[in-house]
Amino acid sequence: MFYSFFIFCFLHIPNFVSAVMTVNISLCFYKIPEDFHHEGDVVIGAFFPIHTYYSPNKVPHPSLPYQYMDNYLQYNFKNYQYILALLFAIEEINDNPNLLPNVSLGFDFYNVRFTEKETLMNVCFWLTDQGLKKILPNYNCANSNVTAALTGTSWTTSAQIGTLLQLFKFPQLSFGPYDPILSDHGQYSSLYQMSPKYSSISLGIVSLMVHFRWSWVGLILPDDHKGYIILSELRDDMERKGVCIAFVKMIPLTWTSYYTKFWENMDKTNVIIIYGDVDSLTSLMRNIGQRLLTGKVWVMNIEPHITDYADYFMLDSFHGSLIFTHNYRESFELTKFIQTVNPYKYPEDIYLPKLWHLFFKCSFSDIDCQLLANCQSNASLDVLPSHILDMTISEESYNIYNAVYAVAHSLHQMSLQQVEKQADENGEAMAFFPWQLNILLKDINERGNISLDWRHKLNAEYDILNLWNLPKGLGQKVKIGSFSANAPEGQQLSLSEQMIQWAGGFLEIPQSVCSESCRPGFRKVTLEGKAICCYNCTPCADNEISNETDVDQCVKCPESHYANTEKNHCFQKTVSFLTYEEPLGMTLASIALCLSVLTTFVIGVFVKYRDTPIVKANNRGLSYTLLITITFCLLCSLNFIGQPNAASCILQQTIFGVAFTVALATVLAKAITVVIAFKATFPGRMVRWLMTSRAPNYIIPLFTLIQLLLCGIWMATSPPFIDQDVHAEHRQILLFCNKGSSVAFHCVLGYLCSLALGGYTMAFLSRNLPDTFNESKFLSFSMLVFFCVWVTYLPVYHSTKGKVMVAMEVFSILASSAALLGFIFAPKCYIILFRPDRNSFHHIREKTHSGRNKSLKIQLKK
């Protein structure tokens, strides 16, 4: 169906080339006056802009004043709807027996020129011909019938006429857009604006920008007070919604010197807002059409007058434009009325013959310029395309209709007041002064602008139309949405995007931004000296995300979560600790168990060979104590593996500190025992009683008690506890045992190192003492390794975290325990198991005898 309609309109475009067209004025056009009169008892003056003259060379006419030989007519038949709305309202009122009975309304039409002189001249003609007797004193007013003037659409036209009518308090109703200057009752006390004050159109336009994410738009506004008012409103709404202005173009009064500069920088944005009235935008619309700017989305408050530049070219600059118009219900009565209008029914109308001549091939009589009846059979205004004459009521037509009814009701109220003073049966016309209507009109104006017949109430609701004008001349306006300022926030704008036809070159929703959108994972960085819509995109910081486009700030992930690589999602961190299941934990646990089993095996060997010289010679009791303690040291490393808890955190440090204290104290006792035993072999030494009293055995409980005291103070003041580190690893939460008091931990570790250093010193001093099974060298090596392991552990402890730190502590425990086991007991086990011949009293005697002979020879040589 749509394609058939499309082809039909396309084939008929040549038949309707232009309604605003430029033709040479014939003799009949000169003879047809520019004004006409529609008969009525009471007459309304109508000053509408339907056509104008322009002269390229301005060659004066020899006989007609204010005319030129090279005059050309420029028609805008879309405005002819104003006359139709006026005529329709008057005929409705005249046919209504309850409104102004026995009184008929009529009107005098005058075309509004574009110069103030010509406009005021028409007003003077009207007042002189019809109303001068009513306004000036000493004139008979019995037959006078002018009542009010309808002016528009430009505010300048209403202001010019109002300056003159104000002198006589003559009622004037402006049907053009609302203008704050005309609302000054001190200057225009008898002027009434039928159009409401626009209070939400700027919000509607900005809401449309926000909906389509158009943040970089241009503005074209008239260079007058209304342009600056709407500029201020748009700027305020745009700042609140985050929309930026790419440029502001003020429409010049003349295009001669400003033409080239005006069109500069138009390519900075794809969306341009045009706001103004018909008169202020006429030249702009024509220029845009001539330049064929097809790559722009025009957002406007009025329909472009595409007929001004209609031609046979397929493309159109305004195709895909979005237009905000007040919401009106379509009037089927008006449409039906327009279908009946023809030049034969209203012979006084000067425009109907021209329309029939231009579009229905009617011709004029050469004798009297009357329209001949040789027209097309289907001649009717409703068959004209909408770009020539639109059947949908415009805002101006709606205001004209309301203005006529406002005058009619005022007259009706006045007639009711005069019913007792003047008898209607006398047949005399209604007598009144025009200024008397001001009180009644002001009362209607203050109550609100409402249509008295169609029952329309104008509110803050706008229809959003999409202009389909491809091919050029189609001129279809399709409603694609609406805006209601009274709706709740978030529901004010309603759109059907699938119905929108975008401007040429756009297959989808156009983009209009200063900078490309920052995708998720990035944030905006405003450029200094630039608008807020012009920015760079920078990645979010570590552990921050943005899951939307064009965010100003990234959101930091909770400490229990981490940001993914794209930085657009937060994921839960996994809890990490050294477990038995992972290779490192399994390896360390296996080593601890293997060394524990080996230590147990050594204990078994020593118990089995307890009566051999090598076991008895090195204090068998201290050897058993040391082996058992080493076993505990190895097994305490298992307490560091697995998920920490409060008990394991306390046991880790206490068992580690006490077990190694016992082991190191035992080594120290063994070293002291060797020294005492050697010195006790010389008679007269005071240390003999130390050997017999077994004093070295008290070293172990004494030093262990000191360590227990240190651990008790530690546990009482700041014991170890479960802690977690959420920052050390990106995707993991490290669960570990916090030492609580770092000072206490270092005191315990320092105490162990001091014991190791003391044991090393004693063993090193006794390394060369003559003894068959002197283990001082092995004790010194084991203490040296122990000391080096734990001194090396400290910097590693402070520089690592998590599993590595725990693994290093376990490794240090295993390494120091293995050093004690290996250096002290490995040589003895080797002799016991693999060289039993050296573990006998006979071998000891031979070694002792050979030693004594060697000493004797040395003494003889001396």
PDB file of N, CA and C in Angstrom, residues 290-359:
ATOM      1  N   GLN A 290      18.470  25.319  -1.125  1.00  0.00           N
ATOM      2  CA  GLN A 290      19.303  25.554  -2.300  1.00  0.00           C
ATOM      3  C   GLN A 290      20.693  24.942  -2.154  1.00  0.00           C
ATOM      4  N   ARG A 291      21.203  24.896  -0.926  1.00  0.00           N
ATOM      5  CA  ARG A 291      22.540  24.326  -0.704  1.00  0.00           C
ATOM      6  C   ARG A 291      22.519  22.810  -0.645  1.00  0.00           C
ATOM      7  N   LEU A 292      21.334  22.211  -0.573  1.00  0.00           N
ATOM      8  CA  LEU A 292      21.159  20.760  -0.571  1.00  0.00           C
ATOM      9  C   LEU A 292      21.999  20.102   0.530  1.00  0.00           C
ATOM     10  N   LEU A 293      21.751  20.505   1.774  1.00  0.00           N
ATOM     11  CA  LEU A 293      22.452  19.942   2.931  1.00  0.00           C
ATOM     12  C   LEU A 293      21.721  18.687   3.377  1.00  0.00           C
ATOM     13  N   THR A 294      22.002  17.567   2.725  1.00  0.00           N
ATOM     14  CA  THR A 294      21.240  16.335   2.966  1.00  0.00           C
ATOM     15  C   THR A 294      21.798  15.497   4.109  1.00  0.00           C
ATOM     16  N   GLY A 295      22.960  15.831   4.610  1.00  0.00           N
ATOM     17  CA  GLY A 295      23.569  15.001   5.657  1.00  0.00           C
ATOM     18  C   GLY A 295      23.323  15.513   7.048  1.00  0.00           C
ATOM     19  N   LYS A 296      22.254  16.269   7.247  1.00  0.00           N
ATOM     20  CA  LYS A 296      21.961  16.848   8.548  1.00  0.00           C
ATOM     21  C   LYS A 296      20.576  16.428   9.027  1.00  0.00           C
ATOM     22  N   VAL A 297      20.471  16.291  10.344  1.00  0.00           N
ATOM     23  CA  VAL A 297      19.169  16.086  10.980  1.00  0.00           C
ATOM     24  C   VAL A 297      18.736  17.429  11.552  1.00  0.00           C
ATOM     25  N   TRP A 298      17.677  17.987  10.978  1.00  0.00           N
ATOM     26  CA  TRP A 298      17.164  19.279  11.428  1.00  0.00           C
ATOM     27  C   TRP A 298      16.050  19.046  12.437  1.00  0.00           C
ATOM     28  N   VAL A 299      16.202  19.641  13.611  1.00  0.00           N
ATOM     29  CA  VAL A 299      15.168  19.575  14.649  1.00  0.00           C
ATOM     30  C   VAL A 299      14.578  20.973  14.762  1.00  0.00           C
ATOM     31  N   MET A 300      13.270  21.092  14.453  1.00  0.00           N
ATOM     32  CA  MET A 300      12.657  22.410  14.310  1.00  0.00           C
ATOM     33  C   MET A 300      11.364  22.509  15.104  1.00  0.00           C
ATOM     34  N   ASN A 301      10.937  23.752  15.309  1.00  0.00           N
ATOM     35  CA  ASN A 301       9.655  23.991  15.971  1.00  0.00           C
ATOM     36  C   ASN A 301       8.565  24.360  14.981  1.00  0.00           C
ATOM     37  N   ILE A 302       8.920  24.490  13.710  1.00  0.00           N
ATOM     38  CA  ILE A 302       7.921  24.744  12.667  1.00  0.00           C
ATOM     39  C   ILE A 302       8.254  23.868  11.468  1.00  0.00           C
ATOM     40  N   GLU A 303       7.260  23.658  10.648  1.00  0.00           N
ATOM     41  CA  GLU A 303       7.482  22.877   9.426  1.00  0.00           C
ATOM     42  C   GLU A 303       8.227  23.725   8.405  1.00  0.00           C
ATOM     43  N   PRO A 304       9.256  23.181   7.771  1.00  0.00           N
ATOM     44  CA  PRO A 304       9.945  23.959   6.740  1.00  0.00           C
ATOM     45  C   PRO A 304       9.042  24.205   5.549  1.00  0.00           C
ATOM     46  N   HIS A 305       9.116  25.397   5.006  1.00  0.00           N
ATOM     47  CA  HIS A 305       8.299  25.733   3.834  1.00  0.00           C
ATOM     48  C   HIS A 305       8.999  25.214   2.594  1.00  0.00           C
ATOM     49  N   ILE A 306       8.883  23.913   2.404  1.00  0.00           N
ATOM     50  CA  ILE A 306       9.610  23.261   1.320  1.00  0.00           C
ATOM     51  C   ILE A 306       9.132  23.721  -0.052  1.00  0.00           C
ATOM     52  N   THR A 307       7.946  24.325  -0.100  1.00  0.00           N
ATOM     53  CA  THR A 307       7.439  24.775  -1.400  1.00  0.00           C
ATOM     54  C   THR A 307       8.192  25.976  -1.922  1.00  0.00           C
ATOM     55  N   ASP A 308       8.950  26.632  -1.057  1.00  0.00           N
ATOM     56  CA  ASP A 308       9.696  27.806  -1.512  1.00  0.00           C
ATOM     57  C   ASP A 308      10.747  27.450  -2.546  1.00  0.00           C
ATOM     58  N   TYR A 309      11.173  26.233  -2.563  1.00  0.00           N
ATOM     59  CA  TYR A 309      12.277  25.861  -3.447  1.00  0.00           C
ATOM     60  C   TYR A 309      12.020  24.509  -4.091  1.00  0.00           C
ATOM     61  N   ALA A 310      10.746  24.128  -4.191  1.00  0.00           N
ATOM     62  CA  ALA A 310      10.424  22.841  -4.787  1.00  0.00           C
ATOM     63  C   ALA A 310      10.836  22.824  -6.249  1.00  0.00           C
ATOM     64  N   ASP A 311      11.383  21.721  -6.686  1.00  0.00           N
ATOM     65  CA  ASP A 311      11.788  21.561  -8.083  1.00  0.00           C
ATOM     66  C   ASP A 311      11.735  20.084  -8.420  1.00  0.00           C
ATOM     67  N   TYR A 312      12.334  19.711  -9.539  1.00  0.00           N
ATOM     68  CA  TYR A 312      12.280  18.324  -9.978  1.00  0.00           C
ATOM     69  C   TYR A 312      13.411  17.487  -9.405  1.00  0.00           C
ATOM     70  N   PHE A 313      14.240  18.057  -8.541  1.00  0.00           N
ATOM     71  CA  PHE A 313      15.360  17.290  -8.003  1.00  0.00           C
ATOM     72  C   PHE A 313      14.851  16.300  -6.965  1.00  0.00           C
ATOM     73  N   MET A 314      15.420  15.098  -6.977  1.00  0.00           N
ATOM     74  CA  MET A 314      14.920  14.034  -6.104  1.00  0.00           C
ATOM     75  C   MET A 314      15.209  14.298  -4.629  1.00  0.00           C
ATOM     76  N   LEU A 315      16.422  14.772  -4.301  1.00  0.00           N
ATOM     77  CA  LEU A 315      16.830  14.908  -2.917  1.00  0.00           C
ATOM     78  C   LEU A 315      16.322  16.211  -2.312  1.00  0.00           C
ATOM     79  N   ASP A 316      16.192  16.189  -0.991  1.00  0.00           N
ATOM     80  CA  ASP A 316      15.729  17.374  -0.288  1.00  0.00           C
ATOM     81  C   ASP A 316      16.502  17.514   1.014  1.00  0.00           C
ATOM     82  N   SER A 317      16.872  18.734   1.344  1.00  0.00           N
ATOM     83  CA  SER A 317      17.660  18.973   2.553  1.00  0.00           C
ATOM     84  C   SER A 317      16.905  18.610   3.817  1.00  0.00           C
ATOM     85  N   PHE A 318      15.593  18.746   3.802  1.00  0.00           N
ATOM     86  CA  PHE A 318      14.812  18.571   5.020  1.00  0.00           C
ATOM     87  C   PHE A 318      14.211  17.177   5.161  1.00  0.00           C
ATOM     88  N   HIS A 319      14.532  16.273   4.263  1.00  0.00           N
ATOM     89  CA  HIS A 319      14.035  14.912   4.430  1.00  0.00           C
ATOM     90  C   HIS A 319      14.622  14.297   5.711  1.00  0.00           C
ATOM     91  N   GLY A 320      13.755  13.735   6.530  1.00  0.00           N
ATOM     92  CA  GLY A 320      14.197  13.149   7.793  1.00  0.00           C
ATOM     93  C   GLY A 320      14.208  14.116   8.946  1.00  0.00           C
ATOM     94  N   SER A 321      13.739  15.345   8.727  1.00  0.00           N
ATOM     95  CA  SER A 321      13.717  16.327   9.817  1.00  0.00           C
ATOM     96  C   SER A 321      12.715  15.924  10.888  1.00  0.00           C
ATOM     97  N   LEU A 322      12.967  16.393  12.102  1.00  0.00           N
ATOM     98  CA  LEU A 322      12.078  16.155  13.238  1.00  0.00           C
ATOM     99  C   LEU A 322      11.484  17.497  13.649  1.00  0.00           C
ATOM    100  N   ILE A 323      10.142  17.542  13.745  1.00  0.00           N
ATOM    101  CA  ILE A 323       9.431  18.805  13.953  1.00  0.00           C
ATOM    102  C   ILE A 323       8.572  18.688  15.210  1.00  0.00           C
ATOM    103  N   PHE A 324       8.696  19.658  16.102  1.00  0.00           N
ATOM    104  CA  PHE A 324       7.853  19.751  17.291  1.00  0.00           C
ATOM    105  C   PHE A 324       6.667  20.668  16.986  1.00  0.00           C
ATOM    106  N   THR A 325       5.464  20.130  17.139  1.00  0.00           N
ATOM    107  CA  THR A 325       4.251  20.931  16.945  1.00  0.00           C
ATOM    108  C   THR A 325       3.310  20.673  18.105  1.00  0.00           C
ATOM    109  N   HIS A 326       2.469  21.661  18.385  1.00  0.00           N
ATOM    110  CA  HIS A 326       1.477  21.476  19.433  1.00  0.00           C
ATOM    111  C   HIS A 326       0.508  20.366  19.037  1.00  0.00           C
ATOM    112  N   ASN A 327       0.047  19.680  20.069  1.00  0.00           N
ATOM    113  CA  ASN A 327      -0.867  18.566  19.848  1.00  0.00           C
ATOM    114  C   ASN A 327      -2.283  19.081  19.623  1.00  0.00           C
ATOM    115  N   TYR A 328      -2.787  18.854  18.419  1.00  0.00           N
ATOM    116  CA  TYR A 328      -4.164  19.227  18.092  1.00  0.00           C
ATOM    117  C   TYR A 328      -4.917  18.006  17.569  1.00  0.00           C
ATOM    118  N   ARG A 329      -6.185  17.943  17.925  1.00  0.00           N
ATOM    119  CA  ARG A 329      -7.030  16.908  17.353  1.00  0.00           C
ATOM    120  C   ARG A 329      -7.448  17.332  15.946  1.00  0.00           C
ATOM    121  N   GLU A 330      -7.382  16.415  15.014  1.00  0.00           N
ATOM    122  CA  GLU A 330      -7.771  16.746  13.646  1.00  0.00           C
ATOM    123  C   GLU A 330      -9.267  17.091  13.595  1.00  0.00           C
ATOM    124  N   SER A 331      -9.582  18.109  12.800  1.00  0.00           N
ATOM    125  CA  SER A 331     -10.969  18.561  12.667  1.00  0.00           C
ATOM    126  C   SER A 331     -11.542  18.023  11.363  1.00  0.00           C
ATOM    127  N   PHE A 332     -12.447  17.071  11.488  1.00  0.00           N
ATOM    128  CA  PHE A 332     -13.105  16.542  10.297  1.00  0.00           C
ATOM    129  C   PHE A 332     -14.059  17.589   9.708  1.00  0.00           C
ATOM    130  N   GLU A 333     -14.591  18.476  10.581  1.00  0.00           N
ATOM    131  CA  GLU A 333     -15.467  19.526  10.087  1.00  0.00           C
ATOM    132  C   GLU A 333     -14.718  20.487   9.171  1.00  0.00           C
ATOM    133  N   LEU A 334     -13.477  20.833   9.586  1.00  0.00           N
ATOM    134  CA  LEU A 334     -12.684  21.734   8.755  1.00  0.00           C
ATOM    135  C   LEU A 334     -12.331  21.073   7.421  1.00  0.00           C
ATOM    136  N   THR A 335     -11.976  19.815   7.467  1.00  0.00           N
ATOM    137  CA  THR A 335     -11.644  19.101   6.232  1.00  0.00           C
ATOM    138  C   THR A 335     -12.851  19.049   5.297  1.00  0.00           C
ATOM    139  N   LYS A 336     -14.005  18.763   5.863  1.00  0.00           N
ATOM    140  CA  LYS A 336     -15.227  18.722   5.049  1.00  0.00           C
ATOM    141  C   LYS A 336     -15.546  20.086   4.461  1.00  0.00           C
ATOM    142  N   PHE A 337     -15.298  21.131   5.255  1.00  0.00           N
ATOM    143  CA  PHE A 337     -15.548  22.481   4.776  1.00  0.00           C
ATOM    144  C   PHE A 337     -14.612  22.836   3.616  1.00  0.00           C
ATOM    145  N   ILE A 338     -13.320  22.482   3.758  1.00  0.00           N
ATOM    146  CA  ILE A 338     -12.347  22.811   2.713  1.00  0.00           C
ATOM    147  C   ILE A 338     -12.710  22.132   1.393  1.00  0.00           C
ATOM    148  N   GLN A 339     -13.313  20.955   1.477  1.00  0.00           N
ATOM    149  CA  GLN A 339     -13.698  20.247   0.254  1.00  0.00           C
ATOM    150  C   GLN A 339     -14.778  21.000  -0.536  1.00  0.00           C
ATOM    151  N   THR A 340     -15.517  21.842   0.166  1.00  0.00           N
ATOM    152  CA  THR A 340     -16.614  22.569  -0.507  1.00  0.00           C
ATOM    153  C   THR A 340     -16.194  23.945  -1.016  1.00  0.00           C
ATOM    154  N   VAL A 341     -14.988  24.370  -0.659  1.00  0.00           N
ATOM    155  CA  VAL A 341     -14.547  25.712  -1.046  1.00  0.00           C
ATOM    156  C   VAL A 341     -14.134  25.714  -2.515  1.00  0.00           C
ATOM    157  N   ASN A 342     -14.640  26.706  -3.256  1.00  0.00           N
ATOM    158  CA  ASN A 342     -14.230  26.886  -4.653  1.00  0.00           C
ATOM    159  C   ASN A 342     -14.445  28.350  -5.031  1.00  0.00           C
ATOM    160  N   PRO A 343     -13.841  28.814  -6.092  1.00  0.00           N
ATOM    161  CA  PRO A 343     -13.943  30.243  -6.455  1.00  0.00           C
ATOM    162  C   PRO A 343     -15.339  30.672  -6.876  1.00  0.00           C
ATOM    163  N   TYR A 344     -16.196  29.741  -7.217  1.00  0.00           N
ATOM    164  CA  TYR A 344     -17.549  30.096  -7.635  1.00  0.00           C
ATOM    165  C   TYR A 344     -18.459  30.279  -6.412  1.00  0.00           C
ATOM    166  N   LYS A 345     -18.138  29.603  -5.323  1.00  0.00           N
ATOM    167  CA  LYS A 345     -18.911  29.751  -4.093  1.00  0.00           C
ATOM    168  C   LYS A 345     -18.511  31.030  -3.358  1.00  0.00           C
ATOM    169  N   TYR A 346     -17.252  31.393  -3.435  1.00  0.00           N
ATOM    170  CA  TYR A 346     -16.753  32.594  -2.779  1.00  0.00           C
ATOM    171  C   TYR A 346     -16.058  33.461  -3.835  1.00  0.00           C
ATOM    172  N   PRO A 347     -16.843  34.151  -4.654  1.00  0.00           N
ATOM    173  CA  PRO A 347     -16.256  34.930  -5.752  1.00  0.00           C
ATOM    174  C   PRO A 347     -15.421  36.106  -5.281  1.00  0.00           C
ATOM    175  N   GLU A 348     -15.625  36.565  -4.017  1.00  0.00           N
ATOM    176  CA  GLU A 348     -14.854  37.706  -3.534  1.00  0.00           C
ATOM    177  C   GLU A 348     -13.406  37.338  -3.207  1.00  0.00           C
ATOM    178  N   ASP A 349     -13.141  36.050  -3.002  1.00  0.00           N
ATOM    179  CA  ASP A 349     -11.796  35.591  -2.623  1.00  0.00           C
ATOM    180  C   ASP A 349     -10.846  35.766  -3.806  1.00  0.00           C
ATOM    181  N   ILE A 350      -9.736  36.456  -3.609  1.00  0.00           N
ATOM    182  CA  ILE A 350      -8.802  36.734  -4.699  1.00  0.00           C
ATOM    183  C   ILE A 350      -7.801  35.613  -4.918  1.00  0.00           C
ATOM    184  N   TYR A 351      -7.734  34.659  -3.986  1.00  0.00           N
ATOM    185  CA  TYR A 351      -6.730  33.604  -4.100  1.00  0.00           C
ATOM    186  C   TYR A 351      -7.277  32.323  -4.711  1.00  0.00           C
ATOM    187  N   LEU A 352      -8.532  32.059  -4.535  1.00  0.00           N
ATOM    188  CA  LEU A 352      -9.106  30.839  -5.108  1.00  0.00           C
ATOM    189  C   LEU A 352      -8.981  30.807  -6.634  1.00  0.00           C
ATOM    190  N   PRO A 353      -9.244  31.890  -7.360  1.00  0.00           N
ATOM    191  CA  PRO A 353      -9.028  31.835  -8.809  1.00  0.00           C
ATOM    192  C   PRO A 353      -7.578  31.526  -9.179  1.00  0.00           C
ATOM    193  N   LYS A 354      -6.647  32.075  -8.405  1.00  0.00           N
ATOM    194  CA  LYS A 354      -5.248  31.825  -8.708  1.00  0.00           C
ATOM    195  C   LYS A 354      -4.889  30.365  -8.443  1.00  0.00           C
ATOM    196  N   LEU A 355      -5.410  29.803  -7.383  1.00  0.00           N
ATOM    197  CA  LEU A 355      -5.161  28.385  -7.101  1.00  0.00           C
ATOM    198  C   LEU A 355      -5.752  27.497  -8.202  1.00  0.00           C
ATOM    199  N   TRP A 356      -6.979  27.831  -8.620  1.00  0.00           N
ATOM    200  CA  TRP A 356      -7.609  27.022  -9.671  1.00  0.00           C
ATOM    201  C   TRP A 356      -6.853  27.177 -11.001  1.00  0.00           C
ATOM    202  N   HIS A 357      -6.349  28.378 -11.230  1.00  0.00           N
ATOM    203  CA  HIS A 357      -5.596  28.602 -12.460  1.00  0.00           C
ATOM    204  C   HIS A 357      -4.246  27.877 -12.440  1.00  0.00           C
ATOM    205  N   LEU A 358      -3.586  27.892 -11.312  1.00  0.00           N
ATOM    206  CA  LEU A 358      -2.238  27.315 -11.223  1.00  0.00           C
ATOM    207  C   LEU A 358      -2.261  25.794 -11.203  1.00  0.00           C
ATOM    208  N   PHE A 359      -3.249  25.221 -10.504  1.00  0.00           N
ATOM    209  CA  PHE A 359      -3.185  23.782 -10.250  1.00  0.00           C
ATOM    210  C   PHE A 359      -4.290  22.966 -10.931  1.00  0.00           C
TER     211      PHE A 359
END
